[in-house]
Amino acid sequence: MPTPPDVAPHSYSRDLARPRRRRRRAALVAPAVLGVLGVLGVLAATGCGVGLPFGLGGRDELWGIASPPDARSAASAAAHAGALDVVIDGWIALDSVTGAPLLDSAAAAPGARPARRMAVVSTFTGNRAHPELVRALANDDAALGRVAAVLASRVTGAGFAGIVVDFEEHDARDVDALVKVVRALGDSARAAGIAPVVVAVPAGDTAAYPARPLLAGADLVLVELYDQHWGGSSPGTVAAPDWVRQQLGRRVAEVGGGRLVASLPLHGYAWRTGGGAQLVSFEQARALAATAGTFLERDPASHSLRALRAGEWEVWVSDAALVRELAAEARASGVRRVALWRLGLEDPALWGALAGRD
């Protein structure tokens, strides 16, 4: 089988290995993409952001999430910054022993700038998340205060306006600790003028990641509407419209659409027969299909693109049409902020669709 090159590794990235336990509980499938990009099609082509008529401050917002170590991701963030209200292109890891915030990487996009640049704050180091760090900080007020203060200083010093707190591998027993740490980080960030403070959650795991308590320390909740199928599962769509509708609906029922960001997938996976899978971009999926003399075709049930070579491999990937449909599902649910994960893996037609040119 021709093997598509994987996305460059990142200390925070867990795309290929396995879904987080919280994702396993959350059968996240994003709805097929027809309408939201049509709605998002009023994006201004002037480089001033999307300028959509809803959401925070009366406008819809389009966010992009990059993974800077991947050159394609950094390049996409730079090229399309003017079409985005927010670019999340910084990654800050908390040291697994001390909690000290370490600026893992950042992609300073040249040229047109988004309204805001933000950074992810994570406990993911050494190829895994460290939920034990969150528990330890929750039991040590002095240490938690120091970490929160240093983090705020590091964020402002690096030029980021806001943060996305993304703590993985927690379960229902950790809710109190998680809420306490998020609140401390959020309070310190806001005192330093950092906004918004966002917390990322898997769509379906409302037991370990309940949105309402987390909003005591965060301004917004970013709902990760992926992976319905992942590198360690059987082949299938990364996110289907009906799945997204169901999963996002649970979060809307918790806190309302006005406090949510719907994060949608730009990627896909290629599964080898007999086991093993790779994260792939749209272009990699299309090239893989071409090597077999076939094409990516729309799956009628999930609205995702799919191709296979019998006995060798099967690939499923998101594209511009699916993202539009998933975005439409988000807006129909009352969610006016849409994020795109992960920049650099997208169907090139996406940006034309967003700008209303398709």
Tab-separated table of C-alpha atoms in Angstrom:
chain	number	residue	atom	x	y	z
A	1	MET	CA	0.000	0.000	0.000
A	2	PRO	CA	1.344	3.467	-0.799
A	3	THR	CA	1.758	4.995	2.643
A	4	PRO	CA	0.738	8.641	2.994
A	5	PRO	CA	3.193	10.566	5.176
A	6	ASP	CA	1.737	11.329	8.556
A	7	VAL	CA	1.380	14.786	9.975
A	8	ALA	CA	4.556	15.879	11.719
A	9	PRO	CA	4.532	14.684	15.322
A	10	HIS	CA	3.752	17.091	18.132
A	11	SER	CA	4.192	16.559	21.834
A	12	TYR	CA	0.573	17.526	22.333
A	13	SER	CA	-0.875	15.579	19.416
A	14	ARG	CA	-2.601	12.276	20.122
A	15	ASP	CA	-4.313	11.887	16.759
A	16	LEU	CA	-2.933	8.525	15.724
A	17	ALA	CA	-2.422	6.593	18.904
A	18	ARG	CA	-5.883	6.326	20.412
A	19	PRO	CA	-8.743	8.561	21.357
A	20	ARG	CA	-8.634	10.007	24.814
A	21	ARG	CA	-10.734	8.051	27.251
A	22	ARG	CA	-13.136	10.948	27.320
A	23	ARG	CA	-13.535	10.703	23.536
A	24	ARG	CA	-14.196	7.000	23.771
A	25	ARG	CA	-17.146	7.784	25.994
A	26	ALA	CA	-18.287	10.494	23.657
A	27	ALA	CA	-19.381	9.070	20.348
A	28	LEU	CA	-18.692	12.341	18.580
A	29	VAL	CA	-19.800	12.413	14.961
A	30	ALA	CA	-19.980	15.770	13.246
A	31	PRO	CA	-22.939	16.324	10.909
A	32	ALA	CA	-22.440	16.429	7.147
A	33	VAL	CA	-21.511	19.837	5.921
A	34	LEU	CA	-23.960	21.793	3.804
A	35	GLY	CA	-25.086	24.945	5.374
A	36	VAL	CA	-22.882	26.593	7.884
A	37	LEU	CA	-20.185	27.452	5.462
A	38	GLY	CA	-22.940	28.858	3.335
A	39	VAL	CA	-23.839	30.936	6.363
A	40	LEU	CA	-20.169	31.563	6.970
A	41	GLY	CA	-20.025	32.544	3.334
A	42	VAL	CA	-20.576	36.152	4.334
A	43	LEU	CA	-16.991	36.149	5.519
A	44	ALA	CA	-15.449	39.370	4.427
A	45	ALA	CA	-12.810	38.870	1.776
A	46	THR	CA	-11.149	42.040	3.060
A	47	GLY	CA	-8.885	40.377	5.612
A	48	CYS	CA	-10.856	41.704	8.575
A	49	GLY	CA	-12.278	38.454	9.889
A	50	VAL	CA	-15.526	36.767	9.107
A	51	GLY	CA	-17.915	39.497	10.146
A	52	LEU	CA	-20.877	37.176	10.536
A	53	PRO	CA	-24.114	38.477	12.056
A	54	PHE	CA	-24.295	36.409	15.242
A	55	GLY	CA	-22.505	35.263	18.371
A	56	LEU	CA	-20.196	37.177	20.658
A	57	GLY	CA	-20.737	40.865	20.109
A	58	GLY	CA	-23.523	40.163	17.632
A	59	ARG	CA	-21.277	38.328	15.129
A	60	ASP	CA	-20.626	34.767	14.110
A	61	GLU	CA	-17.010	33.793	14.611
A	62	LEU	CA	-14.702	31.468	12.705
A	63	TRP	CA	-11.694	30.077	14.581
A	64	GLY	CA	-8.742	28.095	13.237
A	65	ILE	CA	-6.585	25.719	15.285
A	66	ALA	CA	-3.019	25.080	14.116
A	67	SER	CA	-0.312	22.626	15.138
A	68	PRO	CA	2.831	24.723	14.580
A	69	PRO	CA	5.408	21.886	14.296
A	70	ASP	CA	3.614	20.789	11.129
A	71	ALA	CA	4.816	23.221	8.453
A	72	ARG	CA	1.538	22.815	6.556
A	73	SER	CA	-0.418	23.856	9.615
A	74	ALA	CA	1.692	26.944	10.244
A	75	ALA	CA	1.480	27.876	6.556
A	76	SER	CA	-2.308	27.558	6.520
A	77	ALA	CA	-2.599	29.686	9.657
A	78	ALA	CA	-0.442	32.349	8.021
A	79	ALA	CA	-2.209	32.240	4.666
A	80	HIS	CA	-5.744	32.385	6.039
A	81	ALA	CA	-5.352	34.510	9.165
A	82	GLY	CA	-7.330	37.299	7.531
A	83	ALA	CA	-10.357	35.014	7.098
A	84	LEU	CA	-10.377	34.012	10.775
A	85	ASP	CA	-11.550	35.833	13.868
A	86	VAL	CA	-9.273	33.705	16.047
A	87	VAL	CA	-6.124	31.734	15.280
A	88	ILE	CA	-5.109	29.252	17.979
A	89	ASP	CA	-1.462	28.703	17.073
A	90	GLY	CA	0.339	28.509	20.399
A	91	TRP	CA	0.868	25.386	22.520
A	92	ILE	CA	1.864	25.644	26.185
A	93	ALA	CA	2.525	22.442	28.103
A	94	LEU	CA	2.492	22.309	31.909
A	95	ASP	CA	5.504	20.401	33.214
A	96	SER	CA	4.294	17.021	34.474
A	97	VAL	CA	6.196	17.374	37.768
A	98	THR	CA	6.248	21.075	38.655
A	99	GLY	CA	3.367	22.390	36.571
A	100	ALA	CA	5.652	25.096	35.163
A	101	PRO	CA	4.202	26.417	31.868
A	102	LEU	CA	6.540	25.668	28.965
A	103	LEU	CA	5.952	27.374	25.618
A	104	ASP	CA	6.039	24.280	23.435
A	105	SER	CA	5.635	26.021	20.101
A	106	ALA	CA	3.952	28.867	18.330
A	107	ALA	CA	3.423	29.934	14.741
A	108	ALA	CA	3.506	33.688	14.345
A	109	ALA	CA	1.459	34.131	11.184
A	110	PRO	CA	2.790	36.988	9.016
A	111	GLY	CA	0.689	39.342	6.969
A	112	ALA	CA	-3.012	39.697	7.691
A	113	ARG	CA	-3.733	39.147	11.352
A	114	PRO	CA	-6.816	37.662	12.999
A	115	ALA	CA	-8.687	39.630	15.624
A	116	ARG	CA	-7.141	37.390	18.300
A	117	ARG	CA	-4.344	34.851	18.681
A	118	MET	CA	-4.693	32.234	21.366
A	119	ALA	CA	-2.710	29.371	22.868
A	120	VAL	CA	-3.684	25.885	24.020
A	121	VAL	CA	-2.699	25.026	27.601
A	122	SER	CA	-2.215	21.289	28.092
A	123	THR	CA	-0.783	18.651	30.430
A	124	PHE	CA	0.250	16.570	27.416
A	125	THR	CA	4.000	15.878	27.648
A	126	GLY	CA	6.099	12.795	27.000
A	127	ASN	CA	3.464	11.272	24.673
A	128	ARG	CA	0.644	11.282	27.179
A	129	ALA	CA	-1.592	13.541	29.209
A	130	HIS	CA	-0.941	13.919	32.941
A	131	PRO	CA	-4.279	14.198	34.774
A	132	GLU	CA	-2.384	13.526	38.015
A	133	LEU	CA	-0.862	17.014	37.709
A	134	VAL	CA	-4.320	18.608	37.796
A	135	ARG	CA	-5.194	16.559	40.866
A	136	ALA	CA	-1.969	17.567	42.603
A	137	LEU	CA	-2.446	21.271	41.849
A	138	ALA	CA	-6.017	21.121	43.147
A	139	ASN	CA	-4.630	19.863	46.472
A	140	ASP	CA	-1.913	22.540	46.757
A	141	ASP	CA	-3.281	26.076	46.725
A	142	ALA	CA	0.155	27.686	46.844
A	143	ALA	CA	1.459	25.687	43.894
A	144	LEU	CA	-1.726	26.298	41.930
A	145	GLY	CA	-1.436	30.039	42.525
A	146	ARG	CA	2.174	30.059	41.331
A	147	VAL	CA	1.383	28.066	38.186
A	148	ALA	CA	-1.580	30.318	37.368
A	149	ALA	CA	0.507	33.469	37.773
A	150	VAL	CA	3.426	32.179	35.701
A	151	LEU	CA	1.070	30.945	33.005
A	152	ALA	CA	-0.607	34.353	32.717
A	153	SER	CA	2.806	36.000	32.436
A	154	ARG	CA	3.955	33.510	29.809
A	155	VAL	CA	0.785	33.973	27.739
A	156	THR	CA	0.953	37.763	27.728
A	157	GLY	CA	4.702	37.729	27.109
A	158	ALA	CA	4.214	35.547	24.041
A	159	GLY	CA	1.591	37.924	22.665
A	160	PHE	CA	-1.488	35.731	22.968
A	161	ALA	CA	-4.842	37.319	23.726
A	162	GLY	CA	-6.607	34.220	25.102
A	163	ILE	CA	-6.140	30.594	26.108
A	164	VAL	CA	-7.813	27.236	25.509
A	165	VAL	CA	-7.403	24.932	28.517
A	166	ASP	CA	-7.374	21.338	27.240
A	167	PHE	CA	-6.829	18.807	30.044
A	168	GLU	CA	-7.201	15.202	28.896
A	169	GLU	CA	-7.830	11.772	30.410
A	170	HIS	CA	-9.984	12.850	33.333
A	171	ASP	CA	-12.960	10.927	34.691
A	172	ALA	CA	-15.976	11.811	36.802
A	173	ARG	CA	-13.948	11.590	40.027
A	174	ASP	CA	-11.823	14.529	38.855
A	175	VAL	CA	-14.603	17.054	38.286
A	176	ASP	CA	-13.983	19.069	41.465
A	177	ALA	CA	-10.228	19.190	40.855
A	178	LEU	CA	-10.689	20.084	37.202
A	179	VAL	CA	-13.138	22.881	38.000
A	180	LYS	CA	-10.859	24.290	40.715
A	181	VAL	CA	-7.772	24.359	38.483
A	182	VAL	CA	-9.618	25.827	35.499
A	183	ARG	CA	-11.079	28.507	37.735
A	184	ALA	CA	-7.671	29.434	39.179
A	185	LEU	CA	-6.083	29.620	35.736
A	186	GLY	CA	-9.032	31.605	34.411
A	187	ASP	CA	-9.074	34.110	37.268
A	188	SER	CA	-5.343	34.750	36.918
A	189	ALA	CA	-5.619	35.070	33.147
A	190	ARG	CA	-8.462	37.568	33.289
A	191	ALA	CA	-6.631	39.621	35.919
A	192	ALA	CA	-3.794	39.913	33.373
A	193	GLY	CA	-6.192	41.004	30.624
A	194	ILE	CA	-6.253	37.622	28.874
A	195	ALA	CA	-9.571	36.843	27.197
A	196	PRO	CA	-11.342	34.735	26.354
A	197	VAL	CA	-10.566	31.822	28.645
A	198	VAL	CA	-11.873	28.696	26.918
A	199	VAL	CA	-12.006	25.108	28.145
A	200	ALA	CA	-12.000	22.227	25.618
A	201	VAL	CA	-14.238	19.229	26.246
A	202	PRO	CA	-15.146	16.055	24.370
A	203	ALA	CA	-18.669	16.405	23.076
A	204	GLY	CA	-20.305	13.455	24.802
A	205	ASP	CA	-18.503	13.050	28.122
A	206	THR	CA	-20.696	15.208	30.308
A	207	ALA	CA	-19.770	13.167	33.415
A	208	ALA	CA	-16.041	13.968	33.431
A	209	TYR	CA	-16.354	17.316	31.624
A	210	PRO	CA	-19.634	18.982	32.654
A	211	ALA	CA	-19.882	22.335	30.910
A	212	ARG	CA	-21.824	24.266	33.516
A	213	PRO	CA	-19.351	23.869	36.418
A	214	LEU	CA	-16.402	24.517	34.107
A	215	LEU	CA	-17.956	27.811	33.042
A	216	ALA	CA	-17.434	29.030	36.600
A	217	GLY	CA	-13.809	29.504	35.544
A	218	ALA	CA	-14.055	29.803	31.757
A	219	ASP	CA	-15.799	32.186	29.401
A	220	LEU	CA	-16.521	29.585	26.723
A	221	VAL	CA	-16.540	25.806	26.227
A	222	LEU	CA	-14.999	24.421	23.020
A	223	VAL	CA	-16.762	21.172	22.076
A	224	GLU	CA	-14.530	18.751	20.155
A	225	LEU	CA	-16.772	17.154	17.547
A	226	TYR	CA	-14.308	14.394	16.568
A	227	ASP	CA	-13.350	11.532	16.365
A	228	GLN	CA	-16.398	9.357	15.800
A	229	HIS	CA	-13.930	6.883	14.317
A	230	TRP	CA	-10.203	7.166	15.001
A	231	GLY	CA	-6.880	5.504	14.341
A	232	GLY	CA	-7.570	2.671	16.780
A	233	SER	CA	-11.163	1.989	15.760
A	234	SER	CA	-12.777	0.318	12.800
A	235	PRO	CA	-12.905	2.480	9.633
A	236	GLY	CA	-15.569	5.143	9.397
A	237	THR	CA	-16.334	8.837	9.324
A	238	VAL	CA	-14.489	11.235	11.617
A	239	ALA	CA	-17.741	13.115	12.183
A	240	ALA	CA	-21.201	12.715	10.670
A	241	PRO	CA	-23.957	15.368	10.713
A	242	ASP	CA	-26.500	13.418	12.754
A	243	TRP	CA	-23.830	12.541	15.305
A	244	VAL	CA	-22.731	16.165	15.596
A	245	ARG	CA	-26.323	17.265	15.972
A	246	GLN	CA	-26.877	14.809	18.805
A	247	GLN	CA	-23.626	15.457	20.643
A	248	LEU	CA	-23.733	19.232	20.317
A	249	GLY	CA	-27.385	19.208	21.333
A	250	ARG	CA	-26.435	17.751	24.718
A	251	ARG	CA	-24.023	20.590	25.361
A	252	VAL	CA	-26.524	23.207	24.217
A	253	ALA	CA	-29.017	21.710	26.659
A	254	GLU	CA	-26.431	22.144	29.419
A	255	VAL	CA	-25.446	25.774	28.946
A	256	GLY	CA	-27.018	27.174	25.774
A	257	GLY	CA	-25.369	27.816	22.429
A	258	GLY	CA	-24.037	31.256	23.338
A	259	ARG	CA	-21.294	29.850	25.571
A	260	LEU	CA	-20.086	27.183	23.126
A	261	VAL	CA	-17.561	26.839	20.298
A	262	ALA	CA	-18.186	23.944	17.889
A	263	SER	CA	-14.828	22.499	16.802
A	264	LEU	CA	-15.071	20.610	13.486
A	265	PRO	CA	-12.601	18.198	11.842
A	266	LEU	CA	-10.549	18.895	8.724
A	267	HIS	CA	-8.698	15.570	8.808
A	268	GLY	CA	-9.254	11.910	8.073
A	269	TYR	CA	-7.727	8.474	8.651
A	270	ALA	CA	-6.354	5.750	6.405
A	271	TRP	CA	-6.797	2.252	7.857
A	272	ARG	CA	-4.677	-0.649	6.654
A	273	THR	CA	-6.310	-4.048	6.377
A	274	GLY	CA	-5.156	-6.086	9.343
A	275	GLY	CA	-4.713	-3.120	11.653
A	276	GLY	CA	-3.005	0.215	11.928
A	277	ALA	CA	-4.080	3.623	10.711
A	278	GLN	CA	-2.625	6.992	9.869
A	279	LEU	CA	-3.941	10.491	10.226
A	280	VAL	CA	-4.250	12.003	6.734
A	281	SER	CA	-5.001	15.350	5.192
A	282	PHE	CA	-7.533	15.818	2.405
A	283	GLU	CA	-4.729	15.965	-0.157
A	284	GLN	CA	-3.104	12.792	1.180
A	285	ALA	CA	-6.429	10.959	1.035
A	286	ARG	CA	-7.017	12.089	-2.535
A	287	ALA	CA	-3.500	11.054	-3.573
A	288	LEU	CA	-3.910	7.662	-1.939
A	289	ALA	CA	-7.130	7.055	-3.861
A	290	ALA	CA	-5.443	8.129	-7.101
A	291	THR	CA	-2.652	5.563	-6.652
A	292	ALA	CA	-5.342	2.878	-6.714
A	293	GLY	CA	-6.980	4.303	-9.818
A	294	THR	CA	-10.075	5.358	-7.881
A	295	PHE	CA	-11.650	8.477	-6.398
A	296	LEU	CA	-12.955	9.738	-3.100
A	297	GLU	CA	-16.712	9.210	-3.126
A	298	ARG	CA	-19.441	10.596	-0.863
A	299	ASP	CA	-20.818	8.111	1.658
A	300	PRO	CA	-24.601	8.685	1.606
A	301	ALA	CA	-25.073	7.891	5.291
A	302	SER	CA	-22.340	10.064	6.828
A	303	HIS	CA	-21.800	12.566	3.982
A	304	SER	CA	-18.047	11.960	4.387
A	305	LEU	CA	-15.631	11.138	1.586
A	306	ARG	CA	-14.410	7.541	1.391
A	307	ALA	CA	-12.220	5.329	-0.790
A	308	LEU	CA	-10.913	1.788	-0.432
A	309	ARG	CA	-8.679	-0.762	-2.045
A	310	ALA	CA	-10.095	-4.172	-1.218
A	311	GLY	CA	-7.797	-6.197	0.998
A	312	GLU	CA	-5.342	-3.309	1.478
A	313	TRP	CA	-6.733	-0.081	2.912
A	314	GLU	CA	-9.743	2.153	3.520
A	315	VAL	CA	-9.671	5.942	3.896
A	316	TRP	CA	-12.278	8.384	5.242
A	317	VAL	CA	-11.747	12.148	5.223
A	318	SER	CA	-13.516	15.448	5.747
A	319	ASP	CA	-13.905	17.964	2.914
A	320	ALA	CA	-15.288	21.446	2.296
A	321	ALA	CA	-18.841	20.217	1.685
A	322	LEU	CA	-18.906	18.216	4.909
A	323	VAL	CA	-17.476	21.076	6.953
A	324	ARG	CA	-20.156	23.380	5.555
A	325	GLU	CA	-22.848	20.951	6.578
A	326	LEU	CA	-21.418	20.445	10.046
A	327	ALA	CA	-21.157	24.187	10.498
A	328	ALA	CA	-24.782	24.496	9.469
A	329	GLU	CA	-25.695	21.949	12.135
A	330	ALA	CA	-23.856	24.032	14.716
A	331	ARG	CA	-25.678	27.199	13.746
A	332	ALA	CA	-29.030	25.403	13.729
A	333	SER	CA	-28.238	24.356	17.317
A	334	GLY	CA	-27.694	27.985	18.301
A	335	VAL	CA	-23.876	27.846	18.334
A	336	ARG	CA	-22.408	30.902	16.606
A	337	ARG	CA	-18.702	30.126	16.913
A	338	VAL	CA	-17.110	27.442	14.741
A	339	ALA	CA	-13.498	26.245	15.057
A	340	LEU	CA	-11.558	24.265	12.438
A	341	TRP	CA	-9.122	21.549	13.572
A	342	ARG	CA	-6.527	21.120	12.224
A	343	LEU	CA	-5.315	23.833	9.882
A	344	GLY	CA	-3.088	22.514	7.104
A	345	LEU	CA	-5.059	19.315	6.583
A	346	GLU	CA	-8.069	20.919	4.938
A	347	ASP	CA	-9.613	20.530	1.520
A	348	PRO	CA	-8.249	23.554	-0.428
A	349	ALA	CA	-11.805	24.312	-1.573
A	350	LEU	CA	-12.714	25.142	2.025
A	351	TRP	CA	-11.479	28.714	1.902
A	352	GLY	CA	-13.282	29.554	-1.301
A	353	ALA	CA	-16.461	28.124	0.184
A	354	LEU	CA	-16.006	30.165	3.341
A	355	ALA	CA	-15.492	33.333	1.345
A	356	GLY	CA	-18.656	32.677	-0.654
A	357	ARG	CA	-16.755	32.061	-3.895
A	358	ASP	CA	-17.933	28.475	-4.415
